[in-house]
Coordinates of C-alpha atoms (C1' of nucleotides) in Angstrom, one line a residue:
Chain A
M1 CA 99.6 174.0 -86.5
G2 CA 102.8 173.1 -88.3
L3 CA 105.5 172.9 -85.7
Q4 CA 105.3 170.5 -82.8
I5 CA 105.2 172.1 -79.4
N6 CA 106.0 169.2 -77.0
T7 CA 107.9 170.8 -74.1
L8 CA 107.5 173.8 -71.9
S9 CA 110.5 175.4 -73.5
A10 CA 109.1 174.8 -77.0
M11 CA 106.0 176.5 -75.7
Q12 CA 108.1 179.5 -74.5
D13 CA 109.7 179.7 -77.9
Y14 CA 106.3 179.6 -79.6
L15 CA 105.1 182.5 -77.4
K16 CA 108.2 184.5 -78.1
Q17 CA 107.6 184.1 -81.8
Q18 CA 104.0 185.2 -81.4
I19 CA 105.1 188.3 -79.5
E20 CA 107.8 189.1 -82.0
A21 CA 105.3 188.9 -84.8
A22 CA 102.9 191.2 -83.0
L23 CA 105.7 193.7 -82.3
R24 CA 106.7 193.8 -86.0
K25 CA 103.2 194.7 -86.9
L26 CA 102.8 197.3 -84.2
A27 CA 106.2 199.0 -84.7
P28 CA 108.0 197.9 -87.9
D29 CA 111.0 200.0 -87.2
L30 CA 111.5 198.7 -83.7
D31 CA 114.7 196.8 -82.8
V32 CA 113.0 193.9 -81.2
P33 CA 114.6 193.1 -77.8
E34 CA 115.2 189.8 -76.2
I35 CA 111.9 188.6 -75.0
T36 CA 111.8 186.8 -71.7
I37 CA 109.0 184.4 -70.8
E38 CA 108.8 183.3 -67.2
K39 CA 106.5 181.3 -65.0
P40 CA 104.7 183.6 -62.8
R41 CA 105.0 183.1 -59.1
S42 CA 101.3 183.2 -58.5
P43 CA 99.0 180.8 -60.4
E44 CA 96.5 183.6 -60.7
H45 CA 98.8 185.1 -63.2
G46 CA 98.6 182.2 -65.6
D47 CA 101.1 179.7 -66.8
A48 CA 103.5 182.0 -68.6
A49 CA 104.1 185.7 -68.6
T50 CA 106.2 188.3 -70.3
N51 CA 107.3 191.8 -69.3
V52 CA 108.2 193.1 -72.8
A53 CA 105.6 195.8 -72.6
L54 CA 107.3 197.2 -69.5
T55 CA 110.7 197.2 -71.0
L56 CA 109.5 198.8 -74.2
A57 CA 107.5 201.6 -72.6
K58 CA 110.3 204.1 -72.9
V59 CA 111.3 203.4 -76.5
L60 CA 107.8 203.3 -77.7
R61 CA 106.7 206.4 -75.6
D62 CA 103.5 204.7 -74.6
N63 CA 102.3 203.4 -71.3
P64 CA 103.1 199.7 -70.6
R65 CA 99.5 198.6 -70.2
S66 CA 98.5 200.1 -73.6
I67 CA 101.4 198.4 -75.3
A68 CA 100.6 195.1 -73.6
Q69 CA 97.0 195.3 -74.7
K70 CA 98.1 195.9 -78.3
I71 CA 100.4 193.0 -78.3
A72 CA 97.8 190.8 -76.7
D73 CA 95.3 191.7 -79.4
H74 CA 97.7 190.3 -82.0
I75 CA 98.3 187.0 -80.4
D76 CA 96.8 184.1 -82.2
V77 CA 94.7 182.1 -79.8
T78 CA 93.2 179.8 -82.4
S79 CA 96.1 177.5 -82.5
G80 CA 94.8 175.4 -79.7
Y81 CA 97.9 175.7 -77.5
I82 CA 96.8 178.7 -75.6
H83 CA 93.6 179.2 -73.8
G84 CA 93.8 182.9 -72.9
V85 CA 95.9 186.0 -73.1
E86 CA 95.4 188.8 -70.5
V87 CA 97.0 192.1 -69.6
A88 CA 97.5 192.5 -65.9
G89 CA 99.3 194.5 -63.2
P90 CA 101.5 197.3 -64.5
G91 CA 101.7 195.8 -68.0
F92 CA 102.4 192.1 -67.9
I93 CA 101.0 189.8 -70.5
N94 CA 99.8 186.5 -69.0
F95 CA 99.2 183.4 -71.0
R96 CA 97.2 180.3 -70.0
F97 CA 97.8 176.9 -71.6
S98 CA 94.8 175.1 -73.0
D99 CA 93.7 171.9 -71.2
S100 CA 93.9 170.0 -74.5
W101 CA 97.6 170.9 -74.8
L102 CA 98.1 169.7 -71.2
Y103 CA 96.4 166.4 -71.9
D104 CA 98.5 165.9 -75.1
Q105 CA 101.7 166.5 -73.1
L106 CA 100.7 164.2 -70.3
S107 CA 100.0 161.5 -72.8
E108 CA 103.4 161.9 -74.3
A109 CA 105.0 161.8 -70.9
Y110 CA 103.0 158.6 -70.1
Q111 CA 104.3 157.0 -73.3
S112 CA 107.9 158.0 -72.5
G113 CA 107.6 155.9 -69.4
R114 CA 110.7 155.6 -67.3
N115 CA 112.6 157.7 -69.7
F116 CA 110.5 160.7 -69.1
G117 CA 112.8 163.6 -68.3
R118 CA 115.8 162.4 -70.2
G119 CA 117.2 165.1 -72.4
S120 CA 119.6 165.5 -75.2
T121 CA 121.1 169.0 -74.6
L122 CA 124.5 167.3 -73.7
Q123 CA 124.3 164.6 -76.3
D124 CA 127.7 163.3 -77.4
K125 CA 129.4 165.5 -74.9
K126 CA 132.3 163.9 -73.0
I127 CA 132.3 165.2 -69.5
Q128 CA 134.5 164.5 -66.5
V129 CA 133.5 165.3 -63.0
E130 CA 136.3 165.2 -60.5
F131 CA 135.3 165.1 -56.9
V132 CA 136.0 163.8 -53.4
S133 CA 139.8 163.7 -54.2
A134 CA 140.7 163.3 -50.6
N135 CA 144.1 162.0 -49.9
P136 CA 144.1 158.6 -48.2
T137 CA 145.1 159.9 -44.8
G138 CA 141.9 159.1 -43.0
P139 CA 138.3 158.2 -43.2
L140 CA 135.9 160.5 -45.1
T141 CA 134.4 163.1 -42.8
V142 CA 131.2 165.0 -42.9
G143 CA 133.3 167.8 -44.5
H144 CA 134.0 165.5 -47.5
G145 CA 130.4 164.5 -47.6
R146 CA 129.2 167.7 -49.3
N147 CA 131.8 167.4 -51.9
A148 CA 131.1 163.7 -52.6
V149 CA 127.4 164.1 -52.8
L150 CA 127.4 167.3 -54.9
G151 CA 129.9 165.8 -57.4
D152 CA 128.0 162.5 -57.8
T153 CA 124.6 164.3 -58.1
I154 CA 125.9 166.7 -60.7
A155 CA 127.3 163.8 -62.6
R156 CA 123.9 162.1 -62.5
V157 CA 122.0 165.1 -63.7
L158 CA 124.5 165.6 -66.5
E159 CA 123.9 162.0 -67.5
W160 CA 120.2 162.7 -67.6
A161 CA 120.8 165.7 -69.8
G162 CA 122.5 163.3 -72.3
G163 CA 126.1 163.7 -71.3
D164 CA 128.7 160.9 -71.3
V165 CA 130.1 161.4 -67.8
Q166 CA 133.2 160.0 -66.1
R167 CA 133.7 160.3 -62.4
E168 CA 137.3 160.7 -61.3
Y169 CA 139.0 160.7 -58.0
Y170 CA 142.4 162.5 -57.9
F171 CA 144.8 161.7 -55.1
N172 CA 148.4 162.0 -54.0
N173 CA 150.0 159.1 -52.1
A174 CA 153.6 160.5 -52.1
G175 CA 153.6 163.7 -50.2
R176 CA 154.7 164.8 -46.8
Q177 CA 151.4 164.0 -45.2
M178 CA 151.6 160.4 -46.4
R179 CA 155.1 160.1 -44.9
I180 CA 153.8 161.4 -41.5
L181 CA 150.9 158.9 -41.9
A182 CA 153.3 156.0 -42.4
E183 CA 155.4 157.2 -39.4
S184 CA 152.3 157.3 -37.3
V185 CA 151.4 153.7 -38.2
R186 CA 154.9 152.6 -37.6
A187 CA 154.9 154.2 -34.1
R188 CA 151.7 152.4 -33.2
Y189 CA 153.2 149.1 -34.5
L190 CA 156.3 149.5 -32.4
Q191 CA 154.2 150.4 -29.4
A192 CA 152.1 147.3 -30.0
I193 CA 155.1 145.0 -29.8
G194 CA 156.2 146.7 -26.6
L195 CA 158.8 149.1 -27.9
D196 CA 159.0 152.6 -26.6
A197 CA 158.4 154.4 -29.8
E198 CA 158.1 158.2 -30.1
F199 CA 155.0 159.4 -31.9
P200 CA 155.8 161.7 -34.8
E201 CA 155.1 165.4 -34.3
G202 CA 151.9 166.3 -36.0
G203 CA 151.1 162.6 -36.5
Y204 CA 147.7 161.1 -37.0
E205 CA 146.1 160.1 -33.8
G206 CA 142.9 158.3 -34.9
V207 CA 142.2 154.8 -33.7
Y208 CA 142.2 153.6 -37.3
I209 CA 146.0 154.1 -37.3
T210 CA 146.3 151.6 -34.5
E211 CA 144.0 149.2 -36.3
I212 CA 146.2 149.4 -39.4
A213 CA 149.3 148.8 -37.3
Q214 CA 147.6 145.7 -35.8
K215 CA 146.9 144.4 -39.2
V216 CA 150.5 144.8 -40.3
L217 CA 151.5 143.0 -37.1
Q218 CA 149.2 140.1 -37.9
E219 CA 150.3 139.8 -41.5
N220 CA 154.0 140.5 -41.3
G221 CA 155.0 139.6 -37.7
D222 CA 157.1 141.7 -35.4
E223 CA 160.3 141.9 -37.5
L224 CA 159.6 145.3 -39.1
T225 CA 161.4 147.4 -36.5
G226 CA 163.9 149.1 -38.8
E227 CA 163.4 152.5 -40.5
E228 CA 163.9 150.8 -43.9
H229 CA 160.5 149.2 -43.6
L230 CA 158.6 152.4 -43.6
A231 CA 157.3 151.8 -47.1
I232 CA 155.4 148.7 -45.9
F233 CA 153.6 150.9 -43.3
R234 CA 152.9 153.5 -45.9
K235 CA 151.4 150.9 -48.3
A236 CA 149.3 149.3 -45.6
A237 CA 148.0 152.6 -44.5
E238 CA 147.1 153.7 -48.1
E239 CA 145.4 150.4 -48.9
G240 CA 143.5 150.1 -45.7
I241 CA 142.3 153.7 -45.8
F242 CA 141.4 153.6 -49.5
D243 CA 139.3 150.4 -49.0
D244 CA 137.5 152.3 -46.2
I245 CA 136.9 155.3 -48.4
K246 CA 135.5 153.2 -51.2
Q247 CA 133.2 151.4 -48.9
T248 CA 131.9 154.7 -47.5
L249 CA 131.3 156.0 -51.0
A250 CA 129.6 152.8 -52.0
R251 CA 127.3 153.1 -49.0
M252 CA 126.4 156.6 -50.2
N253 CA 125.6 155.2 -53.7
I254 CA 128.8 156.6 -55.2
T255 CA 131.0 154.7 -57.6
M256 CA 134.1 156.2 -59.2
D257 CA 135.0 155.4 -62.7
S258 CA 138.7 156.1 -62.3
F259 CA 141.3 157.0 -59.7
F260 CA 144.1 159.3 -60.9
N261 CA 147.4 159.2 -59.0
E262 CA 149.2 162.5 -59.0
N263 CA 152.4 160.5 -59.2
T264 CA 151.6 159.6 -62.9
L265 CA 152.3 163.2 -63.8
Y266 CA 155.9 163.0 -62.6
E267 CA 156.4 159.6 -64.2
D268 CA 155.2 160.6 -67.7
G269 CA 157.1 163.9 -67.7
S270 CA 154.0 166.1 -67.6
I271 CA 155.4 168.1 -64.8
D272 CA 158.6 169.0 -66.6
K273 CA 156.6 169.7 -69.7
V274 CA 154.5 172.3 -67.9
I275 CA 157.5 174.0 -66.4
G276 CA 159.0 174.1 -69.9
L277 CA 155.9 175.6 -71.5
L278 CA 155.6 178.2 -68.9
R279 CA 159.3 179.0 -69.1
D280 CA 159.0 179.5 -72.9
K281 CA 156.3 182.1 -72.3
G282 CA 158.6 183.9 -69.8
L283 CA 156.2 183.2 -66.9
V284 CA 158.7 181.3 -64.8
Y285 CA 161.8 182.5 -63.0
E286 CA 164.2 181.5 -60.3
K287 CA 164.6 183.3 -57.0
D288 CA 166.1 182.3 -53.6
G289 CA 166.6 178.8 -55.0
A290 CA 162.9 178.3 -55.7
T291 CA 161.0 178.4 -59.0
W292 CA 158.3 181.0 -59.2
F293 CA 155.2 181.4 -61.4
K294 CA 154.5 185.0 -62.3
T295 CA 150.9 185.1 -61.1
T296 CA 151.2 188.9 -60.9
E297 CA 150.8 188.8 -64.7
F298 CA 147.3 187.6 -64.1
G299 CA 146.3 190.2 -61.6
K300 CA 147.5 188.5 -58.4
D301 CA 149.4 190.7 -55.9
K302 CA 152.1 188.1 -55.3
D303 CA 153.9 185.5 -57.4
T304 CA 153.5 181.9 -56.6
V305 CA 156.1 179.2 -55.8
L306 CA 155.9 176.2 -58.1
I307 CA 159.1 174.4 -56.9
K308 CA 160.4 174.9 -53.4
S309 CA 164.1 175.5 -52.7
S310 CA 164.1 171.9 -51.4
G311 CA 163.4 170.7 -54.9
E312 CA 159.9 169.5 -54.0
P313 CA 157.1 171.0 -56.2
T314 CA 154.2 172.7 -54.4
Y315 CA 150.8 171.1 -55.0
R316 CA 149.9 173.8 -57.6
L317 CA 152.3 172.5 -60.2
P318 CA 150.8 169.0 -60.4
D319 CA 147.4 170.7 -60.3
I320 CA 148.2 172.5 -63.5
A321 CA 149.6 169.4 -65.2
Y322 CA 146.6 167.5 -64.1
H323 CA 144.2 169.9 -65.7
I324 CA 146.2 169.9 -68.9
N325 CA 146.1 166.1 -68.8
K326 CA 142.3 166.2 -68.6
L327 CA 142.0 168.4 -71.7
D328 CA 144.4 166.1 -73.4
R329 CA 142.0 163.3 -72.8
D330 CA 139.5 165.2 -75.0
F331 CA 136.8 166.0 -72.5
D332 CA 134.4 168.6 -73.7
L333 CA 133.9 169.7 -70.2
A334 CA 136.0 169.1 -67.0
I335 CA 134.2 169.9 -63.8
D336 CA 136.0 170.4 -60.5
V337 CA 134.2 170.2 -57.3
F338 CA 136.0 171.8 -54.4
G339 CA 135.7 173.7 -51.1
A340 CA 136.0 177.4 -50.5
D341 CA 139.6 176.9 -49.4
H342 CA 140.6 176.6 -53.0
I343 CA 138.8 179.6 -54.2
A344 CA 142.0 181.7 -54.3
T345 CA 144.2 179.1 -56.0
Y346 CA 142.2 177.8 -58.9
P347 CA 142.5 181.0 -60.9
D348 CA 146.3 180.3 -61.0
V349 CA 145.6 176.9 -62.5
I350 CA 143.3 178.4 -65.1
S351 CA 145.8 181.1 -66.0
A352 CA 148.5 178.5 -66.4
V353 CA 146.4 176.1 -68.5
E354 CA 145.5 179.0 -70.7
A355 CA 149.1 180.2 -71.0
C356 CA 150.2 176.7 -72.0
G357 CA 147.9 177.0 -75.0
F358 CA 144.8 175.0 -73.8
D359 CA 141.2 176.1 -73.8
S360 CA 140.4 176.8 -70.2
D361 CA 136.8 177.5 -71.0
K362 CA 136.3 173.7 -70.9
I363 CA 137.2 173.7 -67.2
D364 CA 134.3 174.6 -64.9
V365 CA 134.8 175.0 -61.2
I366 CA 132.1 174.4 -58.6
V367 CA 133.0 176.0 -55.3
Y368 CA 130.9 175.0 -52.4
Q369 CA 131.1 176.8 -49.0
F370 CA 132.2 174.8 -46.0
V371 CA 130.1 172.8 -43.7
T372 CA 130.0 174.1 -40.2
I373 CA 129.5 171.3 -37.8
V374 CA 127.4 172.1 -34.8
K375 CA 127.3 169.7 -31.9
D376 CA 125.5 170.3 -28.7
G377 CA 124.8 173.8 -29.8
K378 CA 128.4 174.7 -30.4
P379 CA 130.5 174.9 -33.5
F380 CA 132.8 171.9 -33.8
K381 CA 136.3 172.3 -35.3
M382 CA 137.5 169.3 -37.2
S383 CA 141.0 168.0 -37.8
T384 CA 141.9 164.8 -39.5
R385 CA 145.2 164.6 -37.8
K386 CA 143.9 165.1 -34.3
A387 CA 141.2 162.6 -35.0
N388 CA 138.7 165.2 -34.0
F389 CA 136.0 164.7 -36.6
V390 CA 132.7 163.1 -37.4
T391 CA 133.0 160.5 -40.1
L392 CA 130.5 160.0 -42.8
D393 CA 130.0 156.5 -41.7
E394 CA 129.1 157.6 -38.2
L395 CA 126.6 160.0 -39.7
M396 CA 125.1 157.3 -41.9
D397 CA 124.9 155.0 -38.9
E398 CA 122.8 157.6 -37.2
V399 CA 120.5 158.9 -40.0
G400 CA 121.0 156.6 -43.0
A401 CA 122.4 157.2 -46.5
D402 CA 119.3 158.8 -47.9
V403 CA 119.0 161.5 -45.3
T404 CA 122.7 162.1 -45.4
R405 CA 122.6 162.7 -49.2
F406 CA 119.5 164.8 -49.0
F407 CA 120.9 167.0 -46.2
F408 CA 124.0 168.0 -48.3
L409 CA 121.9 168.6 -51.4
M410 CA 119.1 170.7 -50.1
R411 CA 121.1 173.9 -50.0
A412 CA 122.7 175.9 -52.8
P413 CA 126.4 175.0 -53.0
G414 CA 127.4 178.6 -52.6
T415 CA 125.8 179.0 -49.2
H416 CA 127.3 178.0 -45.9
L417 CA 125.8 174.8 -44.7
E418 CA 125.2 174.4 -41.0
F419 CA 125.1 170.8 -40.1
D420 CA 123.6 170.3 -36.6
I421 CA 124.5 166.8 -35.6
N422 CA 122.0 166.6 -32.8
E423 CA 119.2 167.8 -35.1
A424 CA 120.2 165.5 -37.9
K425 CA 120.1 162.6 -35.5
Q426 CA 116.7 163.4 -34.1
A427 CA 115.3 164.6 -37.5
G428 CA 114.1 161.0 -38.0
E429 CA 110.5 161.0 -39.1
K430 CA 110.3 164.8 -39.5
N431 CA 113.0 164.8 -42.1
P432 CA 112.0 166.5 -45.4
V433 CA 113.3 163.6 -47.4
F434 CA 110.5 161.4 -46.1
Y435 CA 108.0 163.8 -47.6
L436 CA 109.2 162.9 -51.0
Q437 CA 109.6 159.2 -50.3
Y438 CA 106.2 159.0 -48.7
A439 CA 104.6 160.4 -51.8
H440 CA 106.2 157.6 -53.9
A441 CA 105.3 154.9 -51.4
R442 CA 101.7 156.2 -51.1
I443 CA 101.3 156.0 -54.9
Q444 CA 102.6 152.4 -55.0
S445 CA 100.2 151.5 -52.3
I446 CA 97.3 152.8 -54.3
M447 CA 98.6 150.9 -57.3
R448 CA 98.5 147.6 -55.5
K449 CA 94.9 148.2 -54.5
V450 CA 93.9 149.4 -58.0
R451 CA 95.2 146.3 -59.6
Q452 CA 92.8 144.2 -57.4
S453 CA 89.8 146.2 -58.5
Y454 CA 90.3 147.2 -62.1
D455 CA 91.9 145.9 -65.3
F456 CA 93.2 148.7 -67.5
S457 CA 95.6 146.5 -69.5
K458 CA 93.5 146.6 -72.7
K459 CA 92.8 150.3 -73.1
S460 CA 94.8 153.5 -73.1
P461 CA 93.8 156.2 -70.7
D462 CA 91.6 159.2 -71.7
F463 CA 93.3 162.1 -69.9
R464 CA 90.4 164.4 -70.8
Q465 CA 88.7 162.9 -67.8
L466 CA 91.0 165.0 -65.6
S467 CA 89.5 168.4 -64.8
H468 CA 89.7 168.8 -61.1
E469 CA 91.9 171.7 -60.0
S470 CA 94.2 169.4 -58.1
E471 CA 94.6 167.2 -61.2
I472 CA 95.4 170.1 -63.5
T473 CA 98.0 171.4 -61.0
L474 CA 99.6 168.0 -60.8
I475 CA 99.8 167.7 -64.6
K476 CA 101.5 171.1 -64.9
R477 CA 104.1 170.1 -62.3
I478 CA 104.8 166.9 -64.0
L479 CA 105.4 168.7 -67.3
E480 CA 108.0 170.9 -65.8
F481 CA 110.3 168.0 -65.1
P482 CA 112.3 167.8 -68.4
D483 CA 113.0 171.6 -68.2
I484 CA 114.0 171.2 -64.5
I485 CA 116.6 168.6 -65.6
T486 CA 118.0 170.8 -68.3
F487 CA 118.1 173.8 -65.9
T488 CA 119.7 171.9 -63.0
A489 CA 122.3 170.4 -65.4
R490 CA 123.2 173.9 -66.7
Q491 CA 123.3 175.6 -63.3
R492 CA 124.8 172.6 -61.5
E493 CA 122.7 173.3 -58.5
P494 CA 120.9 170.1 -57.3
H495 CA 118.8 171.9 -54.8
K496 CA 116.7 173.3 -57.6
L497 CA 115.7 169.7 -58.3
I498 CA 114.8 169.2 -54.7
N499 CA 112.7 172.3 -54.6
F500 CA 110.8 171.0 -57.7
L501 CA 110.3 167.5 -56.2
N502 CA 108.9 169.1 -53.1
E503 CA 106.4 171.1 -55.2
L504 CA 105.5 167.9 -57.1
A505 CA 105.0 166.0 -53.8
T506 CA 102.8 168.7 -52.5
A507 CA 100.7 168.7 -55.6
F508 CA 100.3 164.9 -55.3
H509 CA 99.4 165.0 -51.6
K510 CA 96.8 167.6 -52.4
F511 CA 95.4 165.4 -55.2
Y512 CA 95.3 162.5 -52.9
H513 CA 93.3 164.5 -50.4
D514 CA 90.8 165.8 -53.1
C515 CA 90.5 162.9 -55.5
R516 CA 89.9 159.2 -55.2
I517 CA 90.4 156.3 -57.6
L518 CA 88.8 153.3 -55.9
G519 CA 85.1 153.5 -56.4
E520 CA 85.1 155.9 -59.3
D521 CA 83.8 155.0 -62.7
E522 CA 86.3 153.1 -64.8
K523 CA 87.2 155.9 -67.3
L524 CA 88.0 158.4 -64.6
A525 CA 89.7 155.8 -62.4
H526 CA 91.9 154.8 -65.4
A527 CA 92.9 158.4 -66.2
R528 CA 93.8 159.1 -62.5
T529 CA 95.7 155.9 -62.2
E530 CA 97.9 156.7 -65.1
L531 CA 98.3 160.2 -63.9
L532 CA 99.8 158.7 -60.8
T533 CA 101.9 156.3 -62.8
V534 CA 103.6 159.3 -64.4
T535 CA 103.8 161.1 -61.0
A536 CA 105.6 158.1 -59.5
I537 CA 108.0 157.9 -62.4
V538 CA 108.9 161.6 -62.0
L539 CA 109.4 161.1 -58.3
A540 CA 111.5 157.9 -58.8
N541 CA 113.6 159.6 -61.5
G542 CA 114.1 162.7 -59.5
L543 CA 115.1 160.8 -56.3
G544 CA 117.3 158.6 -58.5
I545 CA 119.2 161.6 -59.7
L546 CA 119.7 162.6 -56.1
G547 CA 120.9 159.1 -55.4
I548 CA 118.1 158.5 -52.9
S549 CA 115.9 155.5 -52.9
A550 CA 112.2 155.6 -53.9
P551 CA 110.5 153.0 -51.6
E552 CA 107.5 150.8 -52.5
K553 CA 106.3 150.9 -48.9
M554 CA 107.0 152.9 -45.8
Chain B
rG1 C1' 145.6 194.5 -43.0
rA2 C1' 144.3 192.9 -48.4
rC3 C1' 141.1 189.8 -51.3
rC4 C1' 136.8 186.2 -51.9
rC5 C1' 132.0 184.2 -50.2
rU6 C1' 127.8 185.4 -47.2
rA7 C1' 123.6 188.3 -44.4
rU8 C1' 115.8 187.0 -45.9
rA9 C1' 110.2 184.6 -40.5
rG10 C1' 112.2 182.5 -33.6
rU11 C1' 115.6 178.6 -36.5
rU12 C1' 117.4 176.3 -41.2
rC13 C1' 116.8 177.6 -46.2
rA14 C1' 114.0 179.2 -51.4
rA15 C1' 113.0 183.2 -54.8
rC16 C1' 114.7 181.2 -62.5
rC17 C1' 117.9 187.4 -66.7
rG18 C1' 115.9 193.3 -62.0
rG19 C1' 109.2 192.2 -62.1
rA20 C1' 103.1 191.5 -59.9
rU21 C1' 100.8 189.9 -53.0
rA22 C1' 109.0 187.5 -50.9
rG23 C1' 107.9 181.1 -50.7
rA24 C1' 108.8 176.3 -47.8
rA25 C1' 110.3 173.3 -43.6
rC26 C1' 111.0 173.0 -38.3
rA27 C1' 109.1 175.4 -33.8
rA28 C1' 104.2 178.0 -32.2
rU29 C1' 98.5 178.1 -33.2
rA30 C1' 93.4 176.0 -34.4
rG31 C1' 91.2 171.9 -37.0
rC32 C1' 90.7 167.0 -40.2
rC33 C1' 91.2 159.5 -40.0
rU34 C1' 83.5 155.0 -40.5
rC35 C1' 87.1 157.5 -46.3
rC36 C1' 93.1 154.2 -51.7
rU37 C1' 99.2 154.9 -45.8
rA38 C1' 97.7 161.2 -40.7
rA39 C1' 105.6 160.2 -42.6
rG40 C1' 99.5 163.5 -45.0
rC41 C1' 95.8 167.8 -45.6
rU42 C1' 93.8 172.5 -43.9
rU43 C1' 94.0 177.3 -40.4
rU44 C1' 96.5 181.5 -37.8
rA45 C1' 100.9 184.4 -36.7
rG46 C1' 105.7 185.7 -38.3
rA47 C1' 111.2 188.2 -42.4
rU48 C1' 114.6 191.1 -46.9
rC49 C1' 121.4 193.8 -41.5
rC50 C1' 122.1 199.5 -41.6
rA51 C1' 122.7 204.3 -44.8
rG52 C1' 122.8 206.1 -49.6
rG53 C1' 122.4 205.5 -55.1
rU54 C1' 120.7 203.5 -60.3
rU55 C1' 115.5 202.1 -62.3
rC56 C1' 108.8 202.7 -64.4
rG57 C1' 110.1 198.7 -60.7
rA58 C1' 115.5 196.4 -56.1
rG59 C1' 115.8 190.6 -51.6
rU60 C1' 118.3 190.7 -56.4
rC61 C1' 122.6 195.8 -59.4
rC62 C1' 126.3 200.0 -57.5
rU63 C1' 128.9 202.7 -53.2
rG64 C1' 129.9 203.0 -47.9
rG65 C1' 129.2 200.7 -43.1
rU66 C1' 128.3 196.4 -39.6
rG67 C1' 128.2 190.9 -38.4
rG68 C1' 129.6 185.6 -39.8
rG69 C1' 132.8 182.2 -42.9
rG70 C1' 137.2 181.5 -46.0
rU71 C1' 142.0 182.6 -48.4
rC72 C1' 146.4 185.3 -48.1
rA73 C1' 153.4 180.3 -46.2
rC74 C1' 159.4 177.7 -50.1
rC75 C1' 151.8 173.5 -45.6
rA76 C1' 148.6 169.9 -48.6

RNA sequence: GACCCUAUAGUUCAACCGGAUAGAACAAUAGCCUCCUAAGCUUUAGAUCCAGGUUCGAGUCCUGGUGGGGUCACCA
């Protein structure tokens, strides 16, 4: 046998080698193309399939089925890994894995225990995921939820693939919005002590502003009537709101490793440095009292302002400096998670980073489409300033953290997500997340019963006992898990993991329906019990990556 | 108006690099608890926006329409 084939992807490589060897014998002069192995949609078509014969029909001037048959005849089926090779349809070659190979793999998975699925493709890679990054002007809304949950889940899956991941929250506590926020708090404070204060134009109207003002009043008394005390209100607002944000995140199972204040970039001179670097490259010029960045050099139809005529930089300048800062911190990969509203601006940042002599390939951007809130059958426009929004906390009060996370993750980031508040509220027991959790709880329940009737502690299971169709299907699903992790980590699309877990849960529920443990003879009961041990581990690990609990009971 | 994203079952979404009979869930339909949790299993019905093109083969790629979302400020 020689080489060890201990994962599905290793199996695919093995099949590729076999096919290549066959092709070299059949057509020595042929320039062998990239061979793709895929899992057929229908189980009738085996466990793995290739379309090489179809792609080679033209070059070899032969019909695909005939080519496929010739290749199939040259495949070595004596190795013990493969059980059968067939030609089917227009010229596909289908492979079936041998049962003995499946048992061996299941046995390995069983021995890996809770670490089953952990990979090493990102071993020794320093990765940063920046997400949420909402300025402290108000509570996190449902809109921020998708960002937060996506970022955290991507971080988790990268960790499972072996990466050393840092979660960072970038914020700005110095801009115009923060000033308006402070003025809003001050106005509420003055109103609270009976003064006739004018509320700032475009101010923040949420009740949380009044609460912060009350707190300032309690802690500092009613002496802060002068304009010079604005900084106190600003600080109180920032701290109060940040505490709130952190609590909301914690409730969603999210913990940041670091918070990065935009202001740092001004203090350490990074901003000036960036301007200098871009100026040296001739990419910056002055016009109408403002400083412009020649984005037209990078295919944009307009140039972009970096510093306004007022002397204030636009947000793009610190964004550039921030990304350079990340690369300076030696991350092998810096991932940004942000909404579709940034889609037009990040190319400027990338261009600038590149122009300053940094490797922008290390920056990867995940753009997710916006969440449309639907309430009472109508789209719901949100605005933080008008306090017209649904907070994440309110949502979690209604449906819980697990459902909230699941809801944001079940769709591909690139698709528009419709979030029907009424539906999410009443989803309750019909929610798809329970389907996965129930599978886990059901297994744990069986385990409690099994422990009362059997004692397996002295022997290791003999998986060859498993031959029922439902058992084989479940084993095959389980073995896909490590590759799903790798794939999800590479694509950064957590919904792929959800789709997999759904299939796994379906395979388990089917098994539950068809096969029993209690009352079966000891060898079979043992094998089935440990099959479920592995199933439960995959479910718990998968749910863990999604940041969702795997309950013992439901 | 220009640019970006998007269009799949009644509804919300899948479909790995262009592959075989387009999958789920909810809603609808007909069944299954003397049996380890019926939050489950099984049954029936139902879809690729329109018009061209490339290909042995298109939901997937190209062109042109149409509908939905977003971005185009010395606002963040």
